[in-house]
Amino acid sequence: MTSPKPVQKRPLLVAVLLIYGVLGVWYSLVVPPFETPDEPFHYAFARHLAQGNGLPVQRPDEEGPWAQEGSQAPLYYMLTGLLTSAIDQSDYAALATRNPRANIGDPLYPGNKNFMLYSGASHAMRGANLALHVGRWFSLLLGGLTVYFTWATARLALPNRPELAAVSALFAALIPQFLFLSASFSNDNLIIAASAATLYWLARLLVQSRTRTIRASEWLVLGCLLGMAALSKLHGLGLFGLAALCGLWITWRRRDWLLPLRALAPVAVPALIIAGWWYWRNYTLYGDWLGIQHLLEINGQRAKSLNWSGLWGELRGLRYSFWGLFGWFNIPLPTWVYAVFDGMVVLGIVGQVSQLAPILNKVRDGSLDNHWASWETRSTYSGAVLGLLAAWIVLSLGLLAYWIMQATGSQGRLLFPALSALVILLVWGLDGWLQMLMRWSRLRWQWRRLPQIYWSSLAAFMVGCSLYVLLFLVPAAYDVPKPVARVSDSAQLVDVTYGDAARGQDLLRLLALAVGHGHYGPGDAVPVTLYLTADAPVREDYQLFIQFLDAAGEPLANLTSHPGWGRNPTSLWIPGAIYADAYQVRIDKPIAPDAPLLARVYTGFITPNPTDEDDLRPMMARNAAGDEITPYLASVAIRPWRGPDLAALRGEAEKAGQLWLATQVQFGEAIVLKAFALPTAMTHGAPTLPVTLVWAATGQPSADYTAYVHLLNADGEQVAGFDQPPLGQFPTSYWQAPDEIVSRFMLPLPPDLPPGRYAAWLGMYESASQGAVRLPVEAATGLTVTNDELLLGQVVIK
């Protein structure tokens, strides 16, 4: 068997950086302006500096365009402000028009993913958009440094496995969330790069020979890196603790007890020069060295401590947003993708244990110090560097836990300063599985290509995730919907025109709409499609609304949005084009537990540029004839949150002295009478006779029916009666199995009705026939029926 060829170091790294660069630039160009978390605030901070202004002074009662980011350490903004200072950014306000209905942080909500209103429009690469992309490309450069330092640190951690250094860099470069973040205008990219560089430098100090003195210049480099990290973000302060631990370890390994004193000045002085002034500024302005209180007051401070369910929710969001949660935390990957990533993490942890087990067994056999020297000499990995990586992960988790306890919302990017450590240890653990597979294989020569297949498959999976984001998820979230050729045949034609030309309003037309035909309950989403057009260019941006109203006009569901669920504001409409606007309207208000209803679908547009919620007035609507109308244009069947309580109804009837009888009487093909309640005796002069009927649908009735209860005397003459639909607000043509309906009839009794015995008969007929077409009745033995009527019982008037 021939020996494997030596792995070429630099070409692999160059290939990784090339893949990273291609995907990163693609992300930067495909994601619309300001559609990454907090990007408009980061940009506003840098723009403020680019205009020659000083650092913003934070006041909770006067929030600037930079919002909470004005409390952040300023190095990233100073650098990007310098890079963009020569660009005219006066068009910023036009580019940064917010979507007032933007969905932030709810990945399950299907619409309004766009934080900016015109994200679907094309934007020339000039002005504010150019400045934004210069900042994004600078962030990509910082991300490239993170990838490089991940590779360099892995070379020190795994000195005899150069291929794992390339794999570590590749994994870091291909994490979809890292690519997305690296292609954004965000200070996170600087602290991530600074942390990776600092971690590499500490690892470099750790692996140096104990016989070589660490030069003052090397300590100076560490101080500069720590200063840059501290001036990038508060998370960088954690690196000071890591550096101190590293220094103590080097002191102990070398038995050089004066080393901390020699290192203190070269490390502390540059760090203080670079970053100390900003912390002093915080103290003089706010009385707070870190300035964190103002940041929390603007960002949102946690009002109450987390319980276990809340903590689990935070961890789930943290996990998702570490691997890939795009937009403003509202565009998720498919759920199974997160399960695959979770599986990789579990396998990596188990693999790490398998890698450590032999070492731990050897350590138990002798002294740690004696074993360490031989281990460091013969091992394929550096225990000191791996320990450094683990220590930084633990410190980062501690900082994250502190933040979660203080502020609302945890995000995976908050762990990215430890990205290089996380990735190297993950790859090391996954390699443990690979080594076990190789050891278990009896025919090892047949498995020589397994490492390439193993790592290539995992890399291809991550590349596939990014391609799915770039080719499908991002266009679906932001692109303007394409017009349709015509209205669907299944839609209901309405041709309603909204707007008042006399008041200077644009005219918008609703040609047709389609509403889901099923039965929907509280919490359900009802599909509604509006076919919209405008005959002329639209000057303003109008929001539309869809409401489901009950009989009293109270809304059971309400959706307000710019068209296209935020993606297609009316000023972008092409005159004459037809847009099929599809929505999922969620019923968010419970209705009576035993009363389904046919809600009216009320849809229209509201006046543009409202000053507040009270100014959201509907625009005038006219039908095709030009008559002003209230646009109740369709209906939707809404079922109750539970069916009628038959036991309670029976109790009410028996308490009132009424006859309660459970039955199975068939009316026509799709309606069954399940039970009824009828008084058996009434006092003379009583004004009404109450009757309760419980119906059930076994299918969908073919027409609207009217039920009647007629009171007949001994001669068969009708002396009282009442005809009405079984449930007026829910016609029978909308019934479906297994609907259950309660009808309550109040028969008016003539005041001069003489005492006696009267028969109460029930029947049902097609409403349109005015009683001419009655439903046949079939009942079990023991009940009195004619061909089309059921005898409910005898009522005695005393």
C-alpha positions as a printed Julia matrix, in Angstrom:
798×3 Matrix{Float64}:
    0.0    0.0     0.0
    1.44   3.37   -1.01
    1.78   6.07    1.6
   -0.65   9.0     1.36
    0.55  12.12   -0.37
    1.38  15.04    1.92
   -1.43  17.55    2.26
   -0.68  20.9     0.64
   -1.37  23.62    3.2
   -1.72  26.91    1.38
   -3.76  25.77   -1.66
   -6.41  24.33    0.63
   -6.62  27.56    2.6
   -6.77  29.63   -0.6
   -9.59  27.4    -1.88
  -11.51  27.85    1.38
  -11.11  31.63    1.26
  -12.2   31.67   -2.39
  -15.38  29.72   -1.61
  -16.03  32.0     1.35
  -15.5   35.1    -0.79
  -17.84  33.98   -3.57
  -20.66  33.04   -1.2
  -20.1   36.12    0.97
  -20.23  38.58   -1.93
  -23.33  36.77   -3.2
  -25.0   37.24    0.2
  -24.01  40.93    0.25
  -25.62  41.55   -3.15
  -28.73  39.4    -2.79
  -29.83  40.53    0.69
  -31.56  43.93    0.24
  -30.29  47.03    2.05
  -30.86  47.01    5.81
  -32.4   43.54    5.83
  -29.94  42.15    8.37
  -30.53  42.61   12.12
  -29.81  46.14   13.38
  -28.05  47.03   10.12
  -29.74  50.45    9.76
  -28.59  51.33   13.29
  -25.01  50.2    12.69
  -24.97  52.13    9.42
  -26.45  55.25   11.03
  -23.66  55.28   13.64
  -20.95  55.04   10.95
  -22.71  57.63    8.76
  -22.84  60.01   11.73
  -19.05  59.73   12.1
  -18.5   59.93    8.33
  -20.23  63.32    8.36
  -17.56  64.62   10.73
  -19.55  64.32   13.96
  -18.25  63.01   17.27
  -19.45  59.89   19.06
  -23.16  60.01   19.87
  -24.23  60.74   23.42
  -26.94  58.28   24.47
  -30.11  59.49   26.16
  -32.92  56.98   26.74
  -35.53  59.71   26.23
  -33.96  60.85   22.92
  -33.25  57.82   20.78
  -31.06  58.64   17.8
  -31.11  56.89   14.39
  -28.41  54.54   15.73
  -30.76  53.35   18.55
  -28.99  51.08   21.05
  -25.93  50.74   18.8
  -24.87  54.25   19.86
  -23.79  52.65   23.16
  -21.46  50.18   21.44
  -17.67  50.37   21.4
  -16.83  52.53   18.38
  -13.85  51.0    16.52
  -15.92  49.35   13.76
  -17.9   52.53   13.17
  -14.78  54.67   13.1
  -13.24  52.41   10.44
  -16.38  52.14    8.28
  -17.06  55.85    8.72
  -13.57  56.55    7.4
  -14.07  54.18    4.45
  -17.39  55.8     3.46
  -16.68  59.44    4.3
  -16.13  60.4     0.64
  -19.53  59.0    -0.47
  -22.55  61.31   -0.73
  -25.15  59.57    1.46
  -27.88  62.21    1.29
  -30.33  59.68   -0.19
  -30.27  57.62    3.01
  -33.82  58.56    4.05
  -35.28  57.41    0.72
  -33.41  54.11    0.9
  -34.3   53.45    4.54
  -38.1   53.7     4.41
  -39.36  51.24    7.01
  -42.2   48.8     6.62
  -44.6   49.8     9.43
  -45.9   46.22    9.65
  -42.5   44.52    9.64
  -42.4   41.12   11.3
  -39.38  41.07   13.59
  -38.33  37.89   15.34
  -41.28  35.65   14.4
  -40.04  33.08   11.86
  -43.38  31.26   11.84
  -45.37  34.3    10.66
  -45.55  33.98    6.88
  -45.52  37.64    5.82
  -43.9   41.06    6.21
  -40.4   39.62    6.36
  -39.06  42.88    4.92
  -37.95  45.45    7.49
  -37.71  48.07    4.73
  -40.7   48.9     2.55
  -38.88  48.99   -0.79
  -36.68  45.92   -0.35
  -38.23  44.4    -3.47
  -37.2   47.35   -5.64
  -33.86  47.51   -7.43
  -31.33  49.95   -5.96
  -28.46  51.5    -7.9
  -25.02  51.0    -6.41
  -24.52  54.64   -5.43
  -25.08  56.97   -2.52
  -26.19  55.38    0.72
  -26.51  51.98   -0.93
  -22.88  52.13   -2.06
  -21.75  53.21    1.4
  -23.72  50.34    2.92
  -22.08  47.83    0.6
  -18.61  49.24    1.24
  -19.28  48.49    4.92
  -20.58  45.02    4.02
  -17.46  44.24    1.98
  -15.25  45.49    4.79
  -17.16  43.09    7.06
  -16.47  40.31    4.53
  -12.77  41.1     4.78
  -13.0   40.79    8.57
  -14.81  37.48    8.14
  -12.0   36.32    5.89
   -9.55  37.14    8.68
  -11.68  35.05   11.03
  -11.45  32.12    8.62
   -7.68  32.58    8.3
   -7.08  32.73   12.05
   -9.3   29.68   12.51
   -7.0   27.84   10.13
   -3.87  29.17   11.85
   -5.13  28.27   15.33
   -6.13  24.79   14.17
   -2.59  24.31   12.82
   -1.31  24.93   16.35
   -4.0   22.8    18.02
   -3.57  19.89   15.58
    0.03  20.26   14.42
    0.31  16.86   12.69
   -3.11  17.05   11.03
   -2.92  19.96    8.55
   -5.95  18.68    6.68
   -8.06  19.25    9.81
   -6.91  22.86    9.89
   -8.3   23.29    6.39
  -11.52  21.52    7.37
  -11.88  23.79   10.42
  -11.47  26.88    8.26
  -13.94  25.45    5.75
  -16.55  24.73    8.44
  -16.22  28.24    9.85
  -16.51  29.75    6.37
  -19.59  27.75    5.41
  -21.85  28.18    8.45
  -24.82  29.93    6.79
  -25.34  32.37    9.65
  -21.65  33.33    9.66
  -21.78  34.04    5.92
  -24.97  36.06    6.35
  -23.5   38.06    9.22
  -20.14  38.56    7.5
  -21.97  40.07    4.54
  -23.74  42.63    6.74
  -22.86  46.07    8.07
  -22.34  45.03   11.69
  -19.74  45.57   14.41
  -20.04  41.87   15.29
  -17.64  41.11   12.46
  -14.83  43.11   14.03
  -15.11  41.52   17.49
  -15.29  38.06   15.86
  -12.11  38.72   13.87
  -10.35  40.33   16.83
  -11.27  37.39   19.05
  -10.02  34.87   16.48
   -6.74  36.79   16.1
   -6.27  37.07   19.87
   -7.03  33.39   20.34
   -4.45  32.52   17.7
   -1.82  34.71   19.34
   -2.43  33.17   22.76
   -2.17  29.69   21.22
    1.1   30.75   19.59
    2.46  31.82   22.97
    1.35  28.53   24.53
    3.14  26.26   22.07
    6.47  28.03   22.21
    9.35  26.08   23.64
    9.91  26.54   27.34
   13.57  27.3    26.63
   12.81  30.32   24.44
   12.08  33.63   26.14
    8.88  35.36   25.06
    9.94  38.7    23.64
    8.44  42.02   24.74
    7.26  42.62   21.16
    5.1   39.48   21.4
    3.47  40.78   24.56
    2.97  44.15   22.8
    1.12  42.42   19.95
   -1.13  40.74   22.53
   -1.83  44.1    24.17
   -2.75  45.66   20.81
   -5.08  42.77   19.99
   -6.76  43.01   23.39
   -7.17  46.76   22.97
   -8.76  46.37   19.55
  -11.1   43.69   20.89
  -12.1   45.9    23.84
  -12.78  48.8    21.46
  -14.83  46.56   19.16
  -17.45  45.32   21.61
  -17.84  44.67   25.32
  -17.47  40.94   24.66
  -13.8   41.69   24.0
  -13.25  42.29   27.72
  -13.61  38.55   28.23
  -10.38  38.08   26.31
   -8.5   39.86   29.11
   -9.58  37.09   31.49
   -8.55  34.45   28.94
   -5.17  36.15   28.46
   -4.64  36.2    32.23
   -5.38  32.45   32.48
   -3.04  31.81   29.59
   -0.29  33.86   31.23
   -0.67  31.98   34.51
   -0.45  28.65   32.66
    2.73  29.73   30.85
    4.17  30.91   34.18
    3.47  27.55   35.8
    4.79  25.52   32.85
    8.02  27.52   32.73
    8.32  27.9    36.49
    9.12  31.53   35.72
    7.38  33.36   38.55
    8.47  36.82   37.37
    6.92  36.41   33.92
    3.6   38.14   34.85
    5.52  41.22   35.98
    7.54  41.36   32.75
    4.39  40.91   30.64
    2.14  43.34   32.49
    3.36  46.64   31.03
    3.75  45.49   27.37
    0.22  44.09   27.45
   -1.57  46.71   29.54
   -0.13  49.91   28.07
   -1.18  49.4    24.41
   -4.55  48.01   25.52
   -5.2   51.11   27.64
   -4.0   53.47   24.9
   -6.25  51.86   22.29
   -9.43  51.31   24.33
   -9.1   52.94   27.74
  -10.25  56.38   26.58
  -13.65  55.05   25.56
  -14.34  53.43   28.93
  -13.25  56.63   30.66
  -15.67  58.56   28.41
  -18.49  56.25   29.5
  -17.67  56.89   33.12
  -17.54  60.67   32.76
  -20.76  60.82   30.7
  -22.9   58.15   32.33
  -21.16  57.18   35.56
  -20.93  53.69   34.08
  -17.58  52.36   32.8
  -19.25  49.98   30.36
  -22.18  52.19   29.31
  -24.29  49.08   29.47
  -27.2   50.57   31.4
  -28.05  52.99   28.59
  -27.74  50.16   26.08
  -30.18  48.02   28.08
  -32.66  50.86   28.53
  -32.82  51.39   24.77
  -32.48  47.77   23.67
  -34.96  46.41   26.19
  -34.17  45.18   29.68
  -35.6   41.92   30.91
  -38.45  42.75   33.25
  -38.57  39.41   35.07
  -36.24  36.48   35.53
  -36.39  33.54   33.16
  -38.25  30.38   34.13
  -37.4   26.99   32.66
  -39.82  27.28   29.73
  -38.56  30.76   28.93
  -34.95  29.57   29.13
  -35.71  26.67   26.79
  -37.24  29.11   24.3
  -34.15  31.31   24.51
  -31.88  28.32   23.9
  -33.95  27.19   20.93
  -33.69  30.64   19.36
  -29.98  30.72   20.17
  -29.45  27.37   18.47
  -31.4   28.28   15.35
  -29.76  31.67   14.96
  -26.28  30.18   15.38
  -26.66  27.99   12.3
  -29.01  30.08   10.19
  -31.92  32.42   10.91
  -32.02  35.16    8.33
  -33.59  38.55    7.79
  -34.64  40.12   11.07
  -34.78  36.67   12.7
  -37.83  35.8    10.62
  -36.55  33.61    7.76
  -35.74  30.11    9.02
  -34.21  27.12    7.32
  -36.34  23.95    7.16
  -36.66  22.35   10.58
  -34.84  19.18    9.56
  -31.72  21.23    8.75
  -31.41  22.29   12.39
  -31.79  18.65   13.4
  -28.84  17.74   11.16
  -26.71  20.49   12.72
  -27.76  19.34   16.2
  -26.7   15.82   15.28
  -23.29  17.1    14.16
  -22.83  18.8    17.53
  -23.8   15.67   19.48
  -21.48  13.51   17.39
  -18.71  16.07   17.85
  -19.04  16.02   21.63
  -19.06  12.22   21.75
  -16.06  12.19   19.42
  -14.17  14.56   21.71
  -14.73  12.17   24.61
  -13.38   9.31   22.49
  -10.31  11.38   21.65
   -9.65  12.27   25.3
  -10.29   8.84   26.83
   -6.89   7.28   26.0
   -5.07  10.36   27.27
   -6.98  10.41   30.52
   -6.22   6.72   31.05
   -2.5    7.39   30.59
   -2.6   10.36   32.92
   -3.96   8.15   35.69
   -0.91   5.89   35.34
    1.71   8.57   36.22
    2.2   12.17   37.18
    0.54  14.79   35.03
    3.71  16.79   34.6
    5.86  13.86   33.44
    3.23  12.65   31.08
    2.58  16.11   29.67
    6.09  16.47   28.25
    5.93  13.2    26.35
    2.37  13.8    25.27
    3.1   17.25   23.84
    6.04  15.73   21.97
    4.3   12.7    20.5
    0.62  13.71   20.26
   -1.15  14.7    17.07
   -2.74  17.6    18.94
   -1.76  20.17   21.53
   -3.55  19.7    24.81
   -2.62  23.22   25.94
   -4.19  24.82   22.85
   -7.3   22.65   23.04
   -7.62  23.63   26.69
   -7.31  27.28   25.66
  -10.12  26.84   23.13
  -12.33  25.13   25.71
  -11.63  27.89   28.25
  -12.66  30.59   25.76
  -15.88  28.73   24.99
  -16.7   28.51   28.7
  -15.96  32.22   29.19
  -18.09  33.12   26.16
  -20.99  31.03   27.45
  -20.71  32.82   30.79
  -20.82  36.23   29.09
  -23.81  35.09   27.03
  -25.62  33.84   30.14
  -25.06  37.2    31.8
  -26.49  38.99   28.77
  -29.54  36.71   28.58
  -30.31  37.42   32.23
  -30.09  41.17   31.62
  -31.57  41.75   28.15
  -34.4   40.4    26.03
  -33.5   38.15   23.13
  -30.52  35.87   22.75
  -28.88  35.4    19.37
  -26.43  32.86   18.03
  -24.08  35.57   16.75
  -23.26  36.38   20.38
  -21.28  33.11   20.43
  -19.38  33.93   17.24
  -16.44  35.57   19.06
  -15.71  31.97   20.08
  -16.43  30.66   16.57
  -12.89  29.51   15.81
  -12.71  27.62   19.12
  -16.12  26.04   18.6
  -15.37  24.95   15.06
  -11.92  23.51   15.8
  -13.23  21.44   18.71
  -16.23  20.32   16.63
  -14.0   19.18   13.78
  -11.66  17.46   16.25
  -14.63  15.59   17.71
  -16.04  14.64   14.31
  -12.6   13.39   13.35
  -12.77  11.11   16.37
  -15.68   9.32   14.71
  -13.76   9.1    11.49
  -10.77   7.55   13.26
  -13.03   5.04   14.98
  -14.5    4.06   11.6
  -11.0    3.62   10.2
   -9.93   1.49   13.18
  -13.03  -0.68   13.02
  -12.6   -1.36    9.32
  -10.71  -4.61    8.72
  -10.06  -3.68    5.11
   -8.6   -0.26    5.68
   -7.26   0.05    2.16
  -10.84   0.11    0.89
  -11.59   3.07    3.17
   -8.74   5.33    2.14
  -11.13   7.78    0.47
  -13.47   7.87    3.45
  -12.02  11.11    4.94
  -12.55  12.98    1.68
  -16.11  11.67    1.38
  -16.79  12.35    5.07
  -15.68  15.99    5.1
  -16.88  16.77    1.58
  -20.39  15.57    2.41
  -20.62  17.81    5.47
  -19.25  20.79    3.52
  -21.63  20.14    0.63
  -24.53  20.1     3.08
  -23.58  23.55    4.4
  -23.04  24.93    0.9
  -26.46  23.56   -0.03
  -28.02  25.43    2.89
  -26.57  28.73    1.65
  -27.64  28.05   -1.93
  -31.17  27.38   -0.69
  -31.12  30.67    1.21
  -29.77  32.66   -1.72
  -31.87  31.09   -4.48
  -35.16  30.5    -2.69
  -35.61  31.92    0.81
  -34.33  35.45    0.17
  -36.24  35.96   -3.13
  -39.42  34.59   -1.55
  -39.1   37.0     1.38
  -38.27  40.2    -0.51
  -38.93  40.07   -4.26
  -41.94  41.93   -5.64
  -44.6   39.38   -6.67
  -44.94  38.89  -10.41
  -48.28  39.93  -12.0
  -50.69  37.22  -13.13
  -52.21  36.97  -16.58
  -55.82  36.89  -15.39
  -58.13  36.35  -12.47
  -58.52  32.73  -11.39
  -61.76  31.05  -12.47
  -62.41  30.01   -8.87
  -62.34  33.61   -7.58
  -65.46  35.67   -6.86
  -65.69  38.72   -9.15
  -66.42  41.97   -7.27
  -64.83  44.91   -9.2
  -64.64  47.43   -6.37
  -62.77  50.73   -6.76
  -61.15  52.35   -3.73
  -60.19  55.98   -3.41
  -61.66  59.43   -3.96
  -60.19  61.32   -6.89
  -61.83  64.53   -5.65
  -59.62  64.34   -2.53
  -56.49  63.72   -4.57
  -56.37  60.0    -3.75
  -55.19  57.34   -6.17
  -57.74  54.83   -7.45
  -57.12  51.18   -6.65
  -59.26  48.31   -7.88
  -60.13  44.97   -6.34
  -61.2   42.81   -9.28
  -61.98  39.61   -7.4
  -61.22  37.66   -4.27
  -61.07  34.04   -3.19
  -61.71  32.93    0.38
  -61.17  29.46    1.83
  -64.31  27.3     1.73
  -63.57  25.2     4.78
  -64.63  25.7     8.37
  -62.17  27.56   10.53
  -61.85  27.99   14.26
  -60.0   30.28   16.65
  -56.28  30.14   15.9
  -56.79  28.91   12.33
  -55.44  30.8     9.32
  -57.93  31.4     6.51
  -56.52  31.69    2.97
  -57.65  34.89    1.26
  -56.46  35.99   -2.18
  -57.16  39.48   -3.5
  -56.8   40.3    -7.21
  -55.64  43.89   -7.29
  -54.8   46.38  -10.01
  -54.53  50.09  -10.78
  -55.25  51.67  -14.15
  -52.72  54.48  -13.64
  -49.44  54.89  -11.75
  -49.98  55.1    -7.98
  -48.24  57.95   -6.2
  -48.77  56.94   -2.58
  -48.27  53.72   -0.63
  -51.59  52.45    0.68
  -52.02  49.72    3.26
  -54.82  47.22    2.81
  -56.85  45.48    5.47
  -58.82  42.24    5.69
  -61.24  41.75    8.57
  -63.7   39.03    9.53
  -66.69  40.6    11.31
  -69.35  38.92   13.41
  -73.03  39.84   13.36
  -72.41  42.79   15.68
  -69.58  44.12   13.5
  -66.86  43.1    15.95
  -63.66  41.85   14.3
  -62.78  38.2    14.78
  -59.67  38.53   12.61
  -57.72  41.49   11.34
  -54.79  41.75    8.97
  -53.29  45.09    7.94
  -50.36  45.21    5.57
  -48.92  46.79    2.5
  -49.84  44.66   -0.54
  -47.79  41.58   -1.26
  -47.67  41.05    2.49
  -45.31  43.99    2.63
  -43.32  43.22   -0.52
  -45.37  45.12   -3.1
  -46.19  48.69   -1.99
  -48.68  50.36   -4.31
  -46.18  52.93   -5.63
  -44.31  50.01   -7.25
  -47.38  48.69   -9.1
  -47.27  48.48  -12.87
  -50.39  50.17  -14.33
  -52.83  47.59  -15.65
  -50.99  44.63  -14.07
  -53.03  42.21  -11.97
  -51.5   41.09   -8.67
  -52.75  37.96   -6.92
  -52.24  38.9    -3.27
  -52.39  35.76   -1.13
  -52.72  36.0     2.66
  -53.28  33.77    5.64
  -55.7   35.65    7.92
  -55.56  34.26   11.44
  -58.7   34.16   13.61
  -57.44  35.52   16.9
  -60.66  36.13   18.82
  -62.72  33.27   20.32
  -66.43  33.11   19.62
  -69.31  31.69   21.66
  -68.58  28.02   22.42
  -71.79  26.66   20.9
  -72.44  29.16   18.12
  -70.72  28.91   14.73
  -71.23  31.89   12.48
  -70.78  33.15    8.97
  -68.4   36.06    9.33
  -68.41  38.86    6.79
  -65.15  39.5     4.96
  -64.52  43.24    5.04
  -61.59  44.41    2.93
  -60.3   47.73    1.69
  -57.49  50.27    1.83
  -56.66  52.9     4.41
  -55.54  56.48    3.98
  -51.79  56.82    3.43
  -49.36  58.34    5.9
  -51.6   58.03    8.99
  -50.4   60.06   11.95
  -51.47  57.37   14.43
  -53.61  54.25   14.71
  -56.77  56.34   15.13
  -56.16  57.85   11.69
  -56.33  54.5     9.91
  -59.59  55.31    8.13
  -60.9   53.14    5.27
  -60.9   54.73    1.84
  -64.14  55.21   -0.05
  -65.28  52.1    -1.93
  -67.55  52.05   -5.01
  -69.01  49.13   -6.92
  -68.93  48.74  -10.71
  -72.03  50.94  -11.01
  -70.29  53.77   -9.16
  -72.39  53.46   -6.0
  -70.64  53.97   -2.68
  -70.65  50.73   -0.67
  -69.31  49.19    2.51
  -67.13  46.43    1.05
  -68.49  43.32    2.76
  -67.49  41.16   -0.15
  -67.53  37.52    0.95
  -68.16  35.21    3.89
  -66.14  32.7     5.87
  -67.52  29.91    8.01
  -66.17  30.0    11.55
  -66.79  27.16   13.94
  -66.79  27.55   17.73
  -63.85  26.5    19.86
  -65.95  23.57   21.07
  -69.37  22.09   20.34
  -72.51  22.5    22.42
  -72.54  21.01   25.93
  -75.48  18.62   25.73
  -75.31  17.77   29.42
  -75.6   21.45   30.32
  -78.49  21.94   27.89
  -80.28  18.96   29.39
  -79.75  20.32   32.88
  -81.21  23.68   31.87
  -84.25  22.0    30.31
  -84.96  19.77   33.3
  -84.53  22.67   35.69
  -87.16  24.59   33.69
  -89.53  21.6    33.78
  -89.14  20.87   30.07
  -89.1   17.57   28.26
  -85.55  16.67   27.05
  -85.3   13.94   24.46
  -82.2   12.67   22.68
  -83.07  11.54   19.17
  -81.62  10.6    15.81
  -84.1   12.09   13.34
  -82.89  12.49    9.77
  -83.95  15.58    7.81
  -83.01  15.1     4.17
  -79.59  13.64    3.47
  -77.23  15.77    5.56
  -79.04  17.05    8.7
  -79.88  15.16   11.9
  -81.86  16.33   14.91
  -79.84  15.03   17.89
  -81.96  16.33   20.77
  -84.65  18.81   21.68
  -86.28  20.42   24.71
  -89.98  21.33   24.89
  -92.2   22.47   27.78
  -94.96  19.98   28.47
  -97.14  22.53   30.26
  -97.57  26.31   30.0
  -99.55  28.8    32.05
 -102.46  30.43   30.26
 -101.44  33.87   29.07
  -97.75  33.04   28.69
  -96.42  35.18   25.81
  -94.01  32.64   24.25
  -93.28  28.94   24.03
  -89.5   28.15   24.2
  -88.15  25.34   22.04
  -84.51  24.2    21.93
  -83.25  22.09   19.02
  -79.81  20.5    18.66
  -78.82  19.76   15.06
  -75.85  17.9    13.59
  -74.53  17.92   10.03
  -73.6   14.55    8.5
  -72.54  16.2     5.23
  -72.9   19.54    3.5
  -76.52  20.5     2.79
  -77.15  21.51   -0.79
  -79.25  24.58    0.01
  -80.24  27.03    2.72
  -83.11  25.66    4.78
  -85.65  27.18    7.13
  -86.85  25.24   10.18
  -90.29  25.77   11.67
  -92.2   24.79   14.78
  -95.98  24.94   14.42
  -98.46  24.57   17.28
 -101.68  22.82   16.22
 -104.95  22.47   18.15
 -107.04  19.31   18.4
 -108.65  20.07   15.02
 -105.24  20.27   13.3
 -105.42  24.02   12.91
 -102.24  26.09   13.39
 -102.65  28.46   16.33
  -99.02  29.58   16.67
  -95.74  29.08   14.88
  -92.36  30.4    14.08
  -90.25  29.91   10.92
  -86.53  30.77   10.91
  -83.18  29.35    9.8
  -81.79  26.96   12.43
  -79.03  29.51   13.09
  -79.55  32.81   11.35
  -75.91  33.81   11.31
  -74.85  30.44    9.89
  -76.97  29.26    6.91
  -77.31  25.54    6.39
  -75.48  25.59    3.03
  -72.29  26.28    5.04
  -72.8   23.36    7.42
  -70.3   20.52    7.25
  -69.83  17.34    9.21
  -69.39  17.22   12.19
  -70.94  20.65   12.91
  -73.41  20.76   15.8
  -75.9   23.65   15.91
  -78.21  24.79   18.71
  -81.46  26.51   17.65
  -83.58  28.38   20.17
  -87.12  29.12   19.0
  -89.45  31.42   20.91
  -92.95  30.83   19.55
  -95.22  33.85   20.14
  -98.5   32.65   21.69
 -101.77  34.49   21.04
 -102.96  36.2    24.24
 -106.43  34.69   23.81
 -105.18  31.14   23.25
 -107.66  28.96   25.19
 -106.48  26.28   27.62
 -106.11  22.85   26.12
 -103.73  20.34   24.6
 -101.68  21.37   21.58
  -99.3   19.45   19.32
  -95.87  20.92   18.45
  -94.66  19.87   14.97
  -91.17  20.42   13.52
  -90.26  20.55    9.86
  -87.7   22.04    7.46
  -87.98  23.44    3.94
  -85.83  25.11    1.31
  -85.8   28.82    2.12
  -86.05  29.87   -1.52
  -89.23  27.79   -2.03
  -91.2   29.67    0.66
  -92.24  26.34    2.2
  -93.12  24.52   -1.0
  -90.12  22.13   -0.95
  -89.86  20.3     2.36
  -87.22  17.88    3.55
  -88.3   14.28    4.16
  -88.12  13.13    7.77
  -87.05   9.7     8.99
  -87.11   8.73   12.67
  -86.65   5.67   14.83
  -89.59   3.7    16.14
  -91.37   5.43   19.01
  -91.51   8.89   17.45
  -94.46  10.22   15.5
  -93.56  11.46   12.03
  -95.33  12.25    8.83
  -93.55  12.37    5.5
  -92.08  15.8     6.23
  -92.76  16.62    9.9
  -91.82  15.37   13.37
  -94.12  15.56   16.37
  -92.04  17.05   19.17
  -94.73  16.51   21.8
  -97.91  17.75   23.41
  -98.05  21.05   25.26
 -100.82  21.61   27.79
 -101.98  25.21   28.29
 -103.46  25.48   31.79
